[in-house]
Amino acid sequence: MSERAWENVVVMDHPLIQHKLSILRDIGTGAKEFRELVKELAMLMAYEATRGFQLAETTVTTPITETTTYVLAGKKVAVIPILRAGLGMVDGILELLPAAKVGHIGLYRDPETLQPVEYYCKLPEDIGERDILVVDPMLATGGSAAAAVQFLRAKGAREINLLCLIAAPEGIDEVVRHCEGVKIYVAAVDSHLNDHGYIVPGLGDAGDRLFGTK
Ligand code: PRP
Ligand code: URA
């Protein structure tokens, strides 16, 4: 793939993000701390991913005087976690964007074929009018994220941003190839996928670590 193909990819190298990501990767980090870190990282990433939001002028009276200031220009946002691990990123984003609506897309990766299998979907009715943040900690083969984006587009979604903590280059290529115009925000691009489709070095299975299922 050409370098231009990754023009919509933003790697967030902020020191706070990198510090928290290191603790998250550590095999010794337990489920409670893992959940807190995923939440904090999602919040930090959303802060950056919303940088392009439009502002509108308003007037505020401070204790000193009246002044012109700026507020968000009525932006409607939908946060769409890919179940299950994407759930861990929702609350951090809602703390920044409390008026956002939340839709859910249930996908799991078949362990043999690594293909995404859909099992649940519930979206805000006005999905086509909202700026969308699809969230999932891991972008491995990219199959799940690409399926979620294509599904959202079929439902009328237009402005789609994908927020993932760790990506494999293969996963980014897959989304770029199949989801034109999607902006991809990641905290790290790792080396490669192993034979089981896990990101190396990665952090293991994000869903299991979040929910303590293994
Ligand atoms: C993980 C992860 C992504 C997917 C990434 O979910 O949270 O959704 O794998 O892999 P891909 O890029 O190769 O599609 P998983 O299927 O393990 O389900 P879970 O969240 O329920 O654990
Ligand atoms: N899903 C995960 O949770 N981790 C990986 O490394 C790949 C897919």
PDB file of C-alpha atoms and ligand atoms in Angstrom:
ATOM      1  CA  MET A   1       0.000   0.000   0.000  1.00  0.00           C
ATOM      2  CA  SER A   2       1.172   3.517  -0.775  1.00  0.00           C
ATOM      3  CA  GLU A   3       2.004   5.923   2.051  1.00  0.00           C
ATOM      4  CA  ARG A   4      -0.919   8.091   0.898  1.00  0.00           C
ATOM      5  CA  ALA A   5      -3.332   5.298   1.720  1.00  0.00           C
ATOM      6  CA  TRP A   6      -2.723   6.018   5.432  1.00  0.00           C
ATOM      7  CA  GLU A   7      -3.446   9.740   5.130  1.00  0.00           C
ATOM      8  CA  ASN A   8      -6.577   9.346   7.294  1.00  0.00           C
ATOM      9  CA  VAL A   9      -4.698   7.508  10.042  1.00  0.00           C
ATOM     10  CA  VAL A  10      -3.769   9.448  13.194  1.00  0.00           C
ATOM     11  CA  VAL A  11      -1.329   7.831  15.619  1.00  0.00           C
ATOM     12  CA  MET A  12      -1.692   9.556  18.989  1.00  0.00           C
ATOM     13  CA  ASP A  13       1.774   9.872  20.434  1.00  0.00           C
ATOM     14  CA  HIS A  14       0.777  12.046  23.406  1.00  0.00           C
ATOM     15  CA  PRO A  15       2.950  11.115  26.442  1.00  0.00           C
ATOM     16  CA  LEU A  16      -0.074  10.426  28.683  1.00  0.00           C
ATOM     17  CA  ILE A  17      -1.522   8.046  26.113  1.00  0.00           C
ATOM     18  CA  GLN A  18       1.760   6.227  25.634  1.00  0.00           C
ATOM     19  CA  HIS A  19       2.327   5.938  29.408  1.00  0.00           C
ATOM     20  CA  LYS A  20      -1.124   4.492  30.071  1.00  0.00           C
ATOM     21  CA  LEU A  21      -0.861   2.162  27.092  1.00  0.00           C
ATOM     22  CA  SER A  22       2.358   0.664  28.486  1.00  0.00           C
ATOM     23  CA  ILE A  23       0.631  -0.214  31.771  1.00  0.00           C
ATOM     24  CA  LEU A  24      -2.344  -1.599  29.841  1.00  0.00           C
ATOM     25  CA  ARG A  25      -0.135  -3.948  27.831  1.00  0.00           C
ATOM     26  CA  ASP A  26       1.531  -5.391  30.951  1.00  0.00           C
ATOM     27  CA  ILE A  27       0.456  -8.971  31.688  1.00  0.00           C
ATOM     28  CA  GLY A  28       0.498  -8.088  35.410  1.00  0.00           C
ATOM     29  CA  THR A  29      -2.221  -5.429  35.081  1.00  0.00           C
ATOM     30  CA  GLY A  30      -5.434  -6.802  36.588  1.00  0.00           C
ATOM     31  CA  ALA A  31      -9.005  -6.391  35.308  1.00  0.00           C
ATOM     32  CA  LYS A  32      -9.895  -3.420  37.542  1.00  0.00           C
ATOM     33  CA  GLU A  33      -6.888  -1.329  36.504  1.00  0.00           C
ATOM     34  CA  PHE A  34      -7.250  -2.521  32.898  1.00  0.00           C
ATOM     35  CA  ARG A  35     -10.842  -1.209  32.781  1.00  0.00           C
ATOM     36  CA  GLU A  36      -9.826   2.131  34.306  1.00  0.00           C
ATOM     37  CA  LEU A  37      -7.003   2.537  31.789  1.00  0.00           C
ATOM     38  CA  VAL A  38      -9.191   1.677  28.791  1.00  0.00           C
ATOM     39  CA  LYS A  39     -11.687   4.286  29.987  1.00  0.00           C
ATOM     40  CA  GLU A  40      -8.987   6.934  30.459  1.00  0.00           C
ATOM     41  CA  LEU A  41      -7.361   6.163  27.119  1.00  0.00           C
ATOM     42  CA  ALA A  42     -10.717   6.391  25.333  1.00  0.00           C
ATOM     43  CA  MET A  43     -11.301   9.787  26.930  1.00  0.00           C
ATOM     44  CA  LEU A  44      -7.899  11.084  25.855  1.00  0.00           C
ATOM     45  CA  MET A  45      -8.367   9.753  22.335  1.00  0.00           C
ATOM     46  CA  ALA A  46     -11.839  11.288  22.038  1.00  0.00           C
ATOM     47  CA  TYR A  47     -10.390  14.629  23.106  1.00  0.00           C
ATOM     48  CA  GLU A  48      -8.088  14.513  20.093  1.00  0.00           C
ATOM     49  CA  ALA A  49     -10.615  12.972  17.699  1.00  0.00           C
ATOM     50  CA  THR A  50     -13.083  15.803  18.333  1.00  0.00           C
ATOM     51  CA  ARG A  51     -10.545  18.525  17.527  1.00  0.00           C
ATOM     52  CA  GLY A  52     -12.273  19.244  14.202  1.00  0.00           C
ATOM     53  CA  PHE A  53     -15.726  19.888  15.715  1.00  0.00           C
ATOM     54  CA  GLN A  54     -17.300  23.185  14.663  1.00  0.00           C
ATOM     55  CA  LEU A  55     -17.776  26.012  17.156  1.00  0.00           C
ATOM     56  CA  ALA A  56     -20.451  28.698  17.268  1.00  0.00           C
ATOM     57  CA  GLU A  57     -20.161  32.131  18.865  1.00  0.00           C
ATOM     58  CA  THR A  58     -22.130  32.857  21.991  1.00  0.00           C
ATOM     59  CA  THR A  59     -22.296  35.599  24.584  1.00  0.00           C
ATOM     60  CA  VAL A  60     -21.483  34.987  28.236  1.00  0.00           C
ATOM     61  CA  THR A  61     -21.684  37.385  31.152  1.00  0.00           C
ATOM     62  CA  THR A  62     -18.812  36.747  33.521  1.00  0.00           C
ATOM     63  CA  PRO A  63     -18.734  38.321  37.015  1.00  0.00           C
ATOM     64  CA  ILE A  64     -16.670  41.069  35.370  1.00  0.00           C
ATOM     65  CA  THR A  65     -18.265  41.763  31.983  1.00  0.00           C
ATOM     66  CA  GLU A  66     -20.123  40.447  28.971  1.00  0.00           C
ATOM     67  CA  THR A  67     -17.936  38.674  26.426  1.00  0.00           C
ATOM     68  CA  THR A  68     -18.077  36.667  23.213  1.00  0.00           C
ATOM     69  CA  THR A  69     -17.061  33.020  23.625  1.00  0.00           C
ATOM     70  CA  TYR A  70     -17.502  29.727  21.743  1.00  0.00           C
ATOM     71  CA  VAL A  71     -19.573  26.587  22.255  1.00  0.00           C
ATOM     72  CA  LEU A  72     -19.947  23.389  20.225  1.00  0.00           C
ATOM     73  CA  ALA A  73     -22.170  24.118  17.230  1.00  0.00           C
ATOM     74  CA  GLY A  74     -24.898  21.624  18.101  1.00  0.00           C
ATOM     75  CA  LYS A  75     -22.889  18.617  17.019  1.00  0.00           C
ATOM     76  CA  LYS A  76     -24.777  15.329  17.252  1.00  0.00           C
ATOM     77  CA  VAL A  77     -22.540  12.381  18.060  1.00  0.00           C
ATOM     78  CA  ALA A  78     -23.082   8.627  18.269  1.00  0.00           C
ATOM     79  CA  VAL A  79     -20.615   6.346  20.047  1.00  0.00           C
ATOM     80  CA  ILE A  80     -20.768   2.827  18.628  1.00  0.00           C
ATOM     81  CA  PRO A  81     -18.848   0.184  20.597  1.00  0.00           C
ATOM     82  CA  ILE A  82     -18.134  -3.107  18.871  1.00  0.00           C
ATOM     83  CA  LEU A  83     -19.165  -5.678  21.484  1.00  0.00           C
ATOM     84  CA  ARG A  84     -17.796  -6.772  23.672  1.00  0.00           C
ATOM     85  CA  ALA A  85     -14.440  -5.085  24.206  1.00  0.00           C
ATOM     86  CA  GLY A  86     -15.585  -1.763  22.728  1.00  0.00           C
ATOM     87  CA  LEU A  87     -17.888  -1.334  25.739  1.00  0.00           C
ATOM     88  CA  GLY A  88     -14.832  -0.518  27.842  1.00  0.00           C
ATOM     89  CA  MET A  89     -14.294   2.693  25.855  1.00  0.00           C
ATOM     90  CA  VAL A  90     -17.832   4.098  26.054  1.00  0.00           C
ATOM     91  CA  ASP A  91     -17.975   5.658  29.525  1.00  0.00           C
ATOM     92  CA  GLY A  92     -14.779   7.670  29.099  1.00  0.00           C
ATOM     93  CA  ILE A  93     -16.131   9.218  25.910  1.00  0.00           C
ATOM     94  CA  LEU A  94     -19.547   9.919  27.440  1.00  0.00           C
ATOM     95  CA  GLU A  95     -17.852  11.870  30.229  1.00  0.00           C
ATOM     96  CA  LEU A  96     -16.598  14.272  27.554  1.00  0.00           C
ATOM     97  CA  LEU A  97     -19.690  14.110  25.330  1.00  0.00           C
ATOM     98  CA  PRO A  98     -22.631  13.482  27.680  1.00  0.00           C
ATOM     99  CA  ALA A  99     -25.242  14.230  24.996  1.00  0.00           C
ATOM    100  CA  ALA A 100     -23.893  11.562  22.647  1.00  0.00           C
ATOM    101  CA  LYS A 101     -26.129   8.593  21.899  1.00  0.00           C
ATOM    102  CA  VAL A 102     -24.805   5.053  22.072  1.00  0.00           C
ATOM    103  CA  GLY A 103     -25.451   2.315  19.512  1.00  0.00           C
ATOM    104  CA  HIS A 104     -24.191  -1.255  19.800  1.00  0.00           C
ATOM    105  CA  ILE A 105     -22.867  -3.624  17.176  1.00  0.00           C
ATOM    106  CA  GLY A 106     -22.239  -7.179  18.344  1.00  0.00           C
ATOM    107  CA  LEU A 107     -19.491  -8.932  16.416  1.00  0.00           C
ATOM    108  CA  TYR A 108     -17.193 -11.729  17.408  1.00  0.00           C
ATOM    109  CA  ARG A 109     -14.285 -13.097  15.497  1.00  0.00           C
ATOM    110  CA  ASP A 110     -14.647 -16.745  14.556  1.00  0.00           C
ATOM    111  CA  PRO A 111     -11.496 -18.287  16.107  1.00  0.00           C
ATOM    112  CA  GLU A 112     -10.974 -20.606  13.110  1.00  0.00           C
ATOM    113  CA  THR A 113     -11.676 -18.359  10.125  1.00  0.00           C
ATOM    114  CA  LEU A 114     -10.979 -15.003  11.938  1.00  0.00           C
ATOM    115  CA  GLN A 115     -14.052 -13.697  10.075  1.00  0.00           C
ATOM    116  CA  PRO A 116     -16.443 -11.369  11.974  1.00  0.00           C
ATOM    117  CA  VAL A 117     -19.829 -12.856  12.899  1.00  0.00           C
ATOM    118  CA  GLU A 118     -22.658 -10.411  13.685  1.00  0.00           C
ATOM    119  CA  TYR A 119     -24.969 -11.231  16.582  1.00  0.00           C
ATOM    120  CA  TYR A 120     -26.499  -7.908  17.710  1.00  0.00           C
ATOM    121  CA  CYS A 121     -27.237  -4.422  16.442  1.00  0.00           C
ATOM    122  CA  LYS A 122     -29.136  -1.512  17.948  1.00  0.00           C
ATOM    123  CA  LEU A 123     -28.459   1.994  16.633  1.00  0.00           C
ATOM    124  CA  PRO A 124     -29.867   5.486  17.271  1.00  0.00           C
ATOM    125  CA  GLU A 125     -32.710   6.145  14.806  1.00  0.00           C
ATOM    126  CA  ASP A 126     -31.086   9.315  13.465  1.00  0.00           C
ATOM    127  CA  ILE A 127     -27.738   7.640  12.819  1.00  0.00           C
ATOM    128  CA  GLY A 128     -27.414   9.382   9.433  1.00  0.00           C
ATOM    129  CA  GLU A 129     -27.384  12.818  11.103  1.00  0.00           C
ATOM    130  CA  ARG A 130     -24.682  12.019  13.652  1.00  0.00           C
ATOM    131  CA  ASP A 131     -20.908  12.094  13.699  1.00  0.00           C
ATOM    132  CA  ILE A 132     -19.947   8.562  14.586  1.00  0.00           C
ATOM    133  CA  LEU A 133     -17.169   7.277  16.812  1.00  0.00           C
ATOM    134  CA  VAL A 134     -16.824   3.499  16.359  1.00  0.00           C
ATOM    135  CA  VAL A 135     -14.787   2.203  19.296  1.00  0.00           C
ATOM    136  CA  ASP A 136     -12.917  -1.050  19.786  1.00  0.00           C
ATOM    137  CA  PRO A 137      -9.607  -1.438  21.651  1.00  0.00           C
ATOM    138  CA  MET A 138      -8.104  -3.811  19.066  1.00  0.00           C
ATOM    139  CA  LEU A 139      -7.766  -3.524  15.265  1.00  0.00           C
ATOM    140  CA  ALA A 140      -6.195  -6.863  14.308  1.00  0.00           C
ATOM    141  CA  THR A 141      -7.114  -8.268  10.874  1.00  0.00           C
ATOM    142  CA  GLY A 142      -9.497  -5.318  10.545  1.00  0.00           C
ATOM    143  CA  GLY A 143     -12.361  -7.652   9.678  1.00  0.00           C
ATOM    144  CA  SER A 144     -14.567  -6.607  12.622  1.00  0.00           C
ATOM    145  CA  ALA A 145     -14.019  -2.873  12.161  1.00  0.00           C
ATOM    146  CA  ALA A 146     -14.546  -3.014   8.391  1.00  0.00           C
ATOM    147  CA  ALA A 147     -17.751  -5.038   8.860  1.00  0.00           C
ATOM    148  CA  ALA A 148     -19.017  -2.536  11.451  1.00  0.00           C
ATOM    149  CA  VAL A 149     -18.294   0.439   9.179  1.00  0.00           C
ATOM    150  CA  GLN A 150     -19.938  -1.207   6.172  1.00  0.00           C
ATOM    151  CA  PHE A 151     -22.942  -2.108   8.295  1.00  0.00           C
ATOM    152  CA  LEU A 152     -23.250   1.472   9.555  1.00  0.00           C
ATOM    153  CA  ARG A 153     -22.991   2.826   6.029  1.00  0.00           C
ATOM    154  CA  ALA A 154     -25.788   0.503   4.901  1.00  0.00           C
ATOM    155  CA  LYS A 155     -27.890   2.070   7.697  1.00  0.00           C
ATOM    156  CA  GLY A 156     -27.206   5.570   6.388  1.00  0.00           C
ATOM    157  CA  ALA A 157     -24.210   6.626   8.489  1.00  0.00           C
ATOM    158  CA  ARG A 158     -21.959   9.217   6.843  1.00  0.00           C
ATOM    159  CA  GLU A 159     -19.237  10.712   9.071  1.00  0.00           C
ATOM    160  CA  ILE A 160     -17.448   7.724  10.608  1.00  0.00           C
ATOM    161  CA  ASN A 161     -14.367   7.824  12.833  1.00  0.00           C
ATOM    162  CA  LEU A 162     -12.756   4.664  14.184  1.00  0.00           C
ATOM    163  CA  LEU A 163     -10.980   4.796  17.576  1.00  0.00           C
ATOM    164  CA  CYS A 164      -8.779   1.828  18.484  1.00  0.00           C
ATOM    165  CA  LEU A 165      -6.092   1.584  21.121  1.00  0.00           C
ATOM    166  CA  ILE A 166      -3.774  -0.834  19.326  1.00  0.00           C
ATOM    167  CA  ALA A 167      -3.698  -1.647  15.621  1.00  0.00           C
ATOM    168  CA  ALA A 168      -1.790  -4.088  13.466  1.00  0.00           C
ATOM    169  CA  PRO A 169      -0.651  -2.672  10.119  1.00  0.00           C
ATOM    170  CA  GLU A 170      -2.727  -5.398   8.441  1.00  0.00           C
ATOM    171  CA  GLY A 171      -5.867  -4.134  10.187  1.00  0.00           C
ATOM    172  CA  ILE A 172      -5.293  -0.534   9.151  1.00  0.00           C
ATOM    173  CA  ASP A 173      -4.722  -1.648   5.537  1.00  0.00           C
ATOM    174  CA  GLU A 174      -7.968  -3.633   5.607  1.00  0.00           C
ATOM    175  CA  VAL A 175     -10.056  -0.693   6.870  1.00  0.00           C
ATOM    176  CA  VAL A 176      -8.380   1.742   4.469  1.00  0.00           C
ATOM    177  CA  ARG A 177      -9.066  -0.658   1.579  1.00  0.00           C
ATOM    178  CA  HIS A 178     -12.733  -1.299   2.366  1.00  0.00           C
ATOM    179  CA  CYS A 179     -13.892   1.851   4.181  1.00  0.00           C
ATOM    180  CA  GLU A 180     -12.954   4.891   2.139  1.00  0.00           C
ATOM    181  CA  GLY A 181     -13.119   8.196   4.008  1.00  0.00           C
ATOM    182  CA  VAL A 182     -13.085   6.743   7.506  1.00  0.00           C
ATOM    183  CA  LYS A 183     -10.687   8.528   9.845  1.00  0.00           C
ATOM    184  CA  ILE A 184      -8.740   6.064  11.998  1.00  0.00           C
ATOM    185  CA  TYR A 185      -7.344   7.101  15.395  1.00  0.00           C
ATOM    186  CA  VAL A 186      -4.963   4.701  17.142  1.00  0.00           C
ATOM    187  CA  ALA A 187      -2.637   4.971  20.109  1.00  0.00           C
ATOM    188  CA  ALA A 188      -0.122   2.520  18.637  1.00  0.00           C
ATOM    189  CA  VAL A 189       0.625   0.608  15.452  1.00  0.00           C
ATOM    190  CA  ASP A 190       2.245  -2.646  16.486  1.00  0.00           C
ATOM    191  CA  SER A 191       4.502  -5.011  14.553  1.00  0.00           C
ATOM    192  CA  HIS A 192       2.295  -7.737  13.058  1.00  0.00           C
ATOM    193  CA  LEU A 193      -0.315 -10.452  13.674  1.00  0.00           C
ATOM    194  CA  ASN A 194       0.650 -13.887  14.941  1.00  0.00           C
ATOM    195  CA  ASP A 195      -0.681 -17.160  13.488  1.00  0.00           C
ATOM    196  CA  HIS A 196      -3.814 -16.885  15.666  1.00  0.00           C
ATOM    197  CA  GLY A 197      -4.593 -13.361  14.493  1.00  0.00           C
ATOM    198  CA  TYR A 198      -3.398 -11.722  17.733  1.00  0.00           C
ATOM    199  CA  ILE A 199      -1.533  -8.450  17.614  1.00  0.00           C
ATOM    200  CA  VAL A 200       2.192  -8.677  18.447  1.00  0.00           C
ATOM    201  CA  PRO A 201       3.212  -7.377  20.946  1.00  0.00           C
ATOM    202  CA  GLY A 202      -0.379  -6.186  21.603  1.00  0.00           C
ATOM    203  CA  LEU A 203      -1.980  -6.802  24.982  1.00  0.00           C
ATOM    204  CA  GLY A 204      -3.608 -10.205  24.522  1.00  0.00           C
ATOM    205  CA  ASP A 205      -7.383 -10.592  24.380  1.00  0.00           C
ATOM    206  CA  ALA A 206      -8.902  -7.228  25.230  1.00  0.00           C
ATOM    207  CA  GLY A 207     -12.392  -8.603  25.994  1.00  0.00           C
ATOM    208  CA  ASP A 208     -11.090 -11.262  28.348  1.00  0.00           C
ATOM    209  CA  ARG A 209      -8.830  -8.803  30.153  1.00  0.00           C
ATOM    210  CA  LEU A 210     -11.631  -6.230  30.515  1.00  0.00           C
ATOM    211  CA  PHE A 211     -14.208  -8.660  31.821  1.00  0.00           C
ATOM    212  CA  GLY A 212     -11.941 -11.201  33.531  1.00  0.00           C
ATOM    213  CA  THR A 213     -13.243 -14.107  31.469  1.00  0.00           C
ATOM    214  CA  LYS A 214      -9.913 -15.899  31.182  1.00  0.00           C
TER     215      LYS A 214
HETATM  216  C1  PRP B   1     -11.709  -8.599  19.412  1.00  0.00           C
HETATM  217  C2  PRP B   1     -11.588  -7.091  19.395  1.00  0.00           C
HETATM  218  C3  PRP B   1     -12.130  -6.739  18.049  1.00  0.00           C
HETATM  219  C4  PRP B   1     -11.673  -7.907  17.204  1.00  0.00           C
HETATM  220  C5  PRP B   1     -10.466  -7.477  16.425  1.00  0.00           C
HETATM  221  O1  PRP B   1     -12.995  -8.979  19.688  1.00  0.00           O
HETATM  222  O2  PRP B   1     -12.255  -6.461  20.455  1.00  0.00           O
HETATM  223  O3  PRP B   1     -13.542  -6.611  18.002  1.00  0.00           O
HETATM  224  O4  PRP B   1     -11.316  -8.958  18.098  1.00  0.00           O
HETATM  225  O5  PRP B   1     -10.090  -8.480  15.545  1.00  0.00           O
HETATM  226  P1  PRP B   1     -10.158  -8.300  13.975  1.00  0.00           P
HETATM  227  O6  PRP B   1      -9.601  -6.964  13.672  1.00  0.00           O
HETATM  228  O7  PRP B   1      -9.281  -9.426  13.471  1.00  0.00           O
HETATM  229  O8  PRP B   1     -11.573  -8.460  13.523  1.00  0.00           O
HETATM  230  P2  PRP B   1     -13.406 -10.524  19.817  1.00  0.00           P
HETATM  231  O9  PRP B   1     -13.827 -11.064  18.490  1.00  0.00           O
HETATM  232  O10 PRP B   1     -12.298 -11.259  20.531  1.00  0.00           O
HETATM  233  O11 PRP B   1     -14.716 -10.472  20.682  1.00  0.00           O
HETATM  234  P3  PRP B   1     -14.927  -9.932  22.181  1.00  0.00           P
HETATM  235  O12 PRP B   1     -14.803  -8.430  22.141  1.00  0.00           O
HETATM  236  O13 PRP B   1     -16.313 -10.381  22.464  1.00  0.00           O
HETATM  237  O14 PRP B   1     -13.898 -10.574  23.072  1.00  0.00           O
HETATM  238  N1  URA B   2      -8.557  -9.325  19.542  1.00  0.00           N
HETATM  239  C1  URA B   2      -7.938  -9.069  20.717  1.00  0.00           C
HETATM  240  O1  URA B   2      -8.593  -8.898  21.751  1.00  0.00           O
HETATM  241  N2  URA B   2      -6.596  -9.014  20.722  1.00  0.00           N
HETATM  242  C2  URA B   2      -5.870  -9.195  19.616  1.00  0.00           C
HETATM  243  O2  URA B   2      -4.633  -9.130  19.696  1.00  0.00           O
HETATM  244  C3  URA B   2      -6.524  -9.455  18.411  1.00  0.00           C
HETATM  245  C4  URA B   2      -7.886  -9.501  18.407  1.00  0.00           C
END
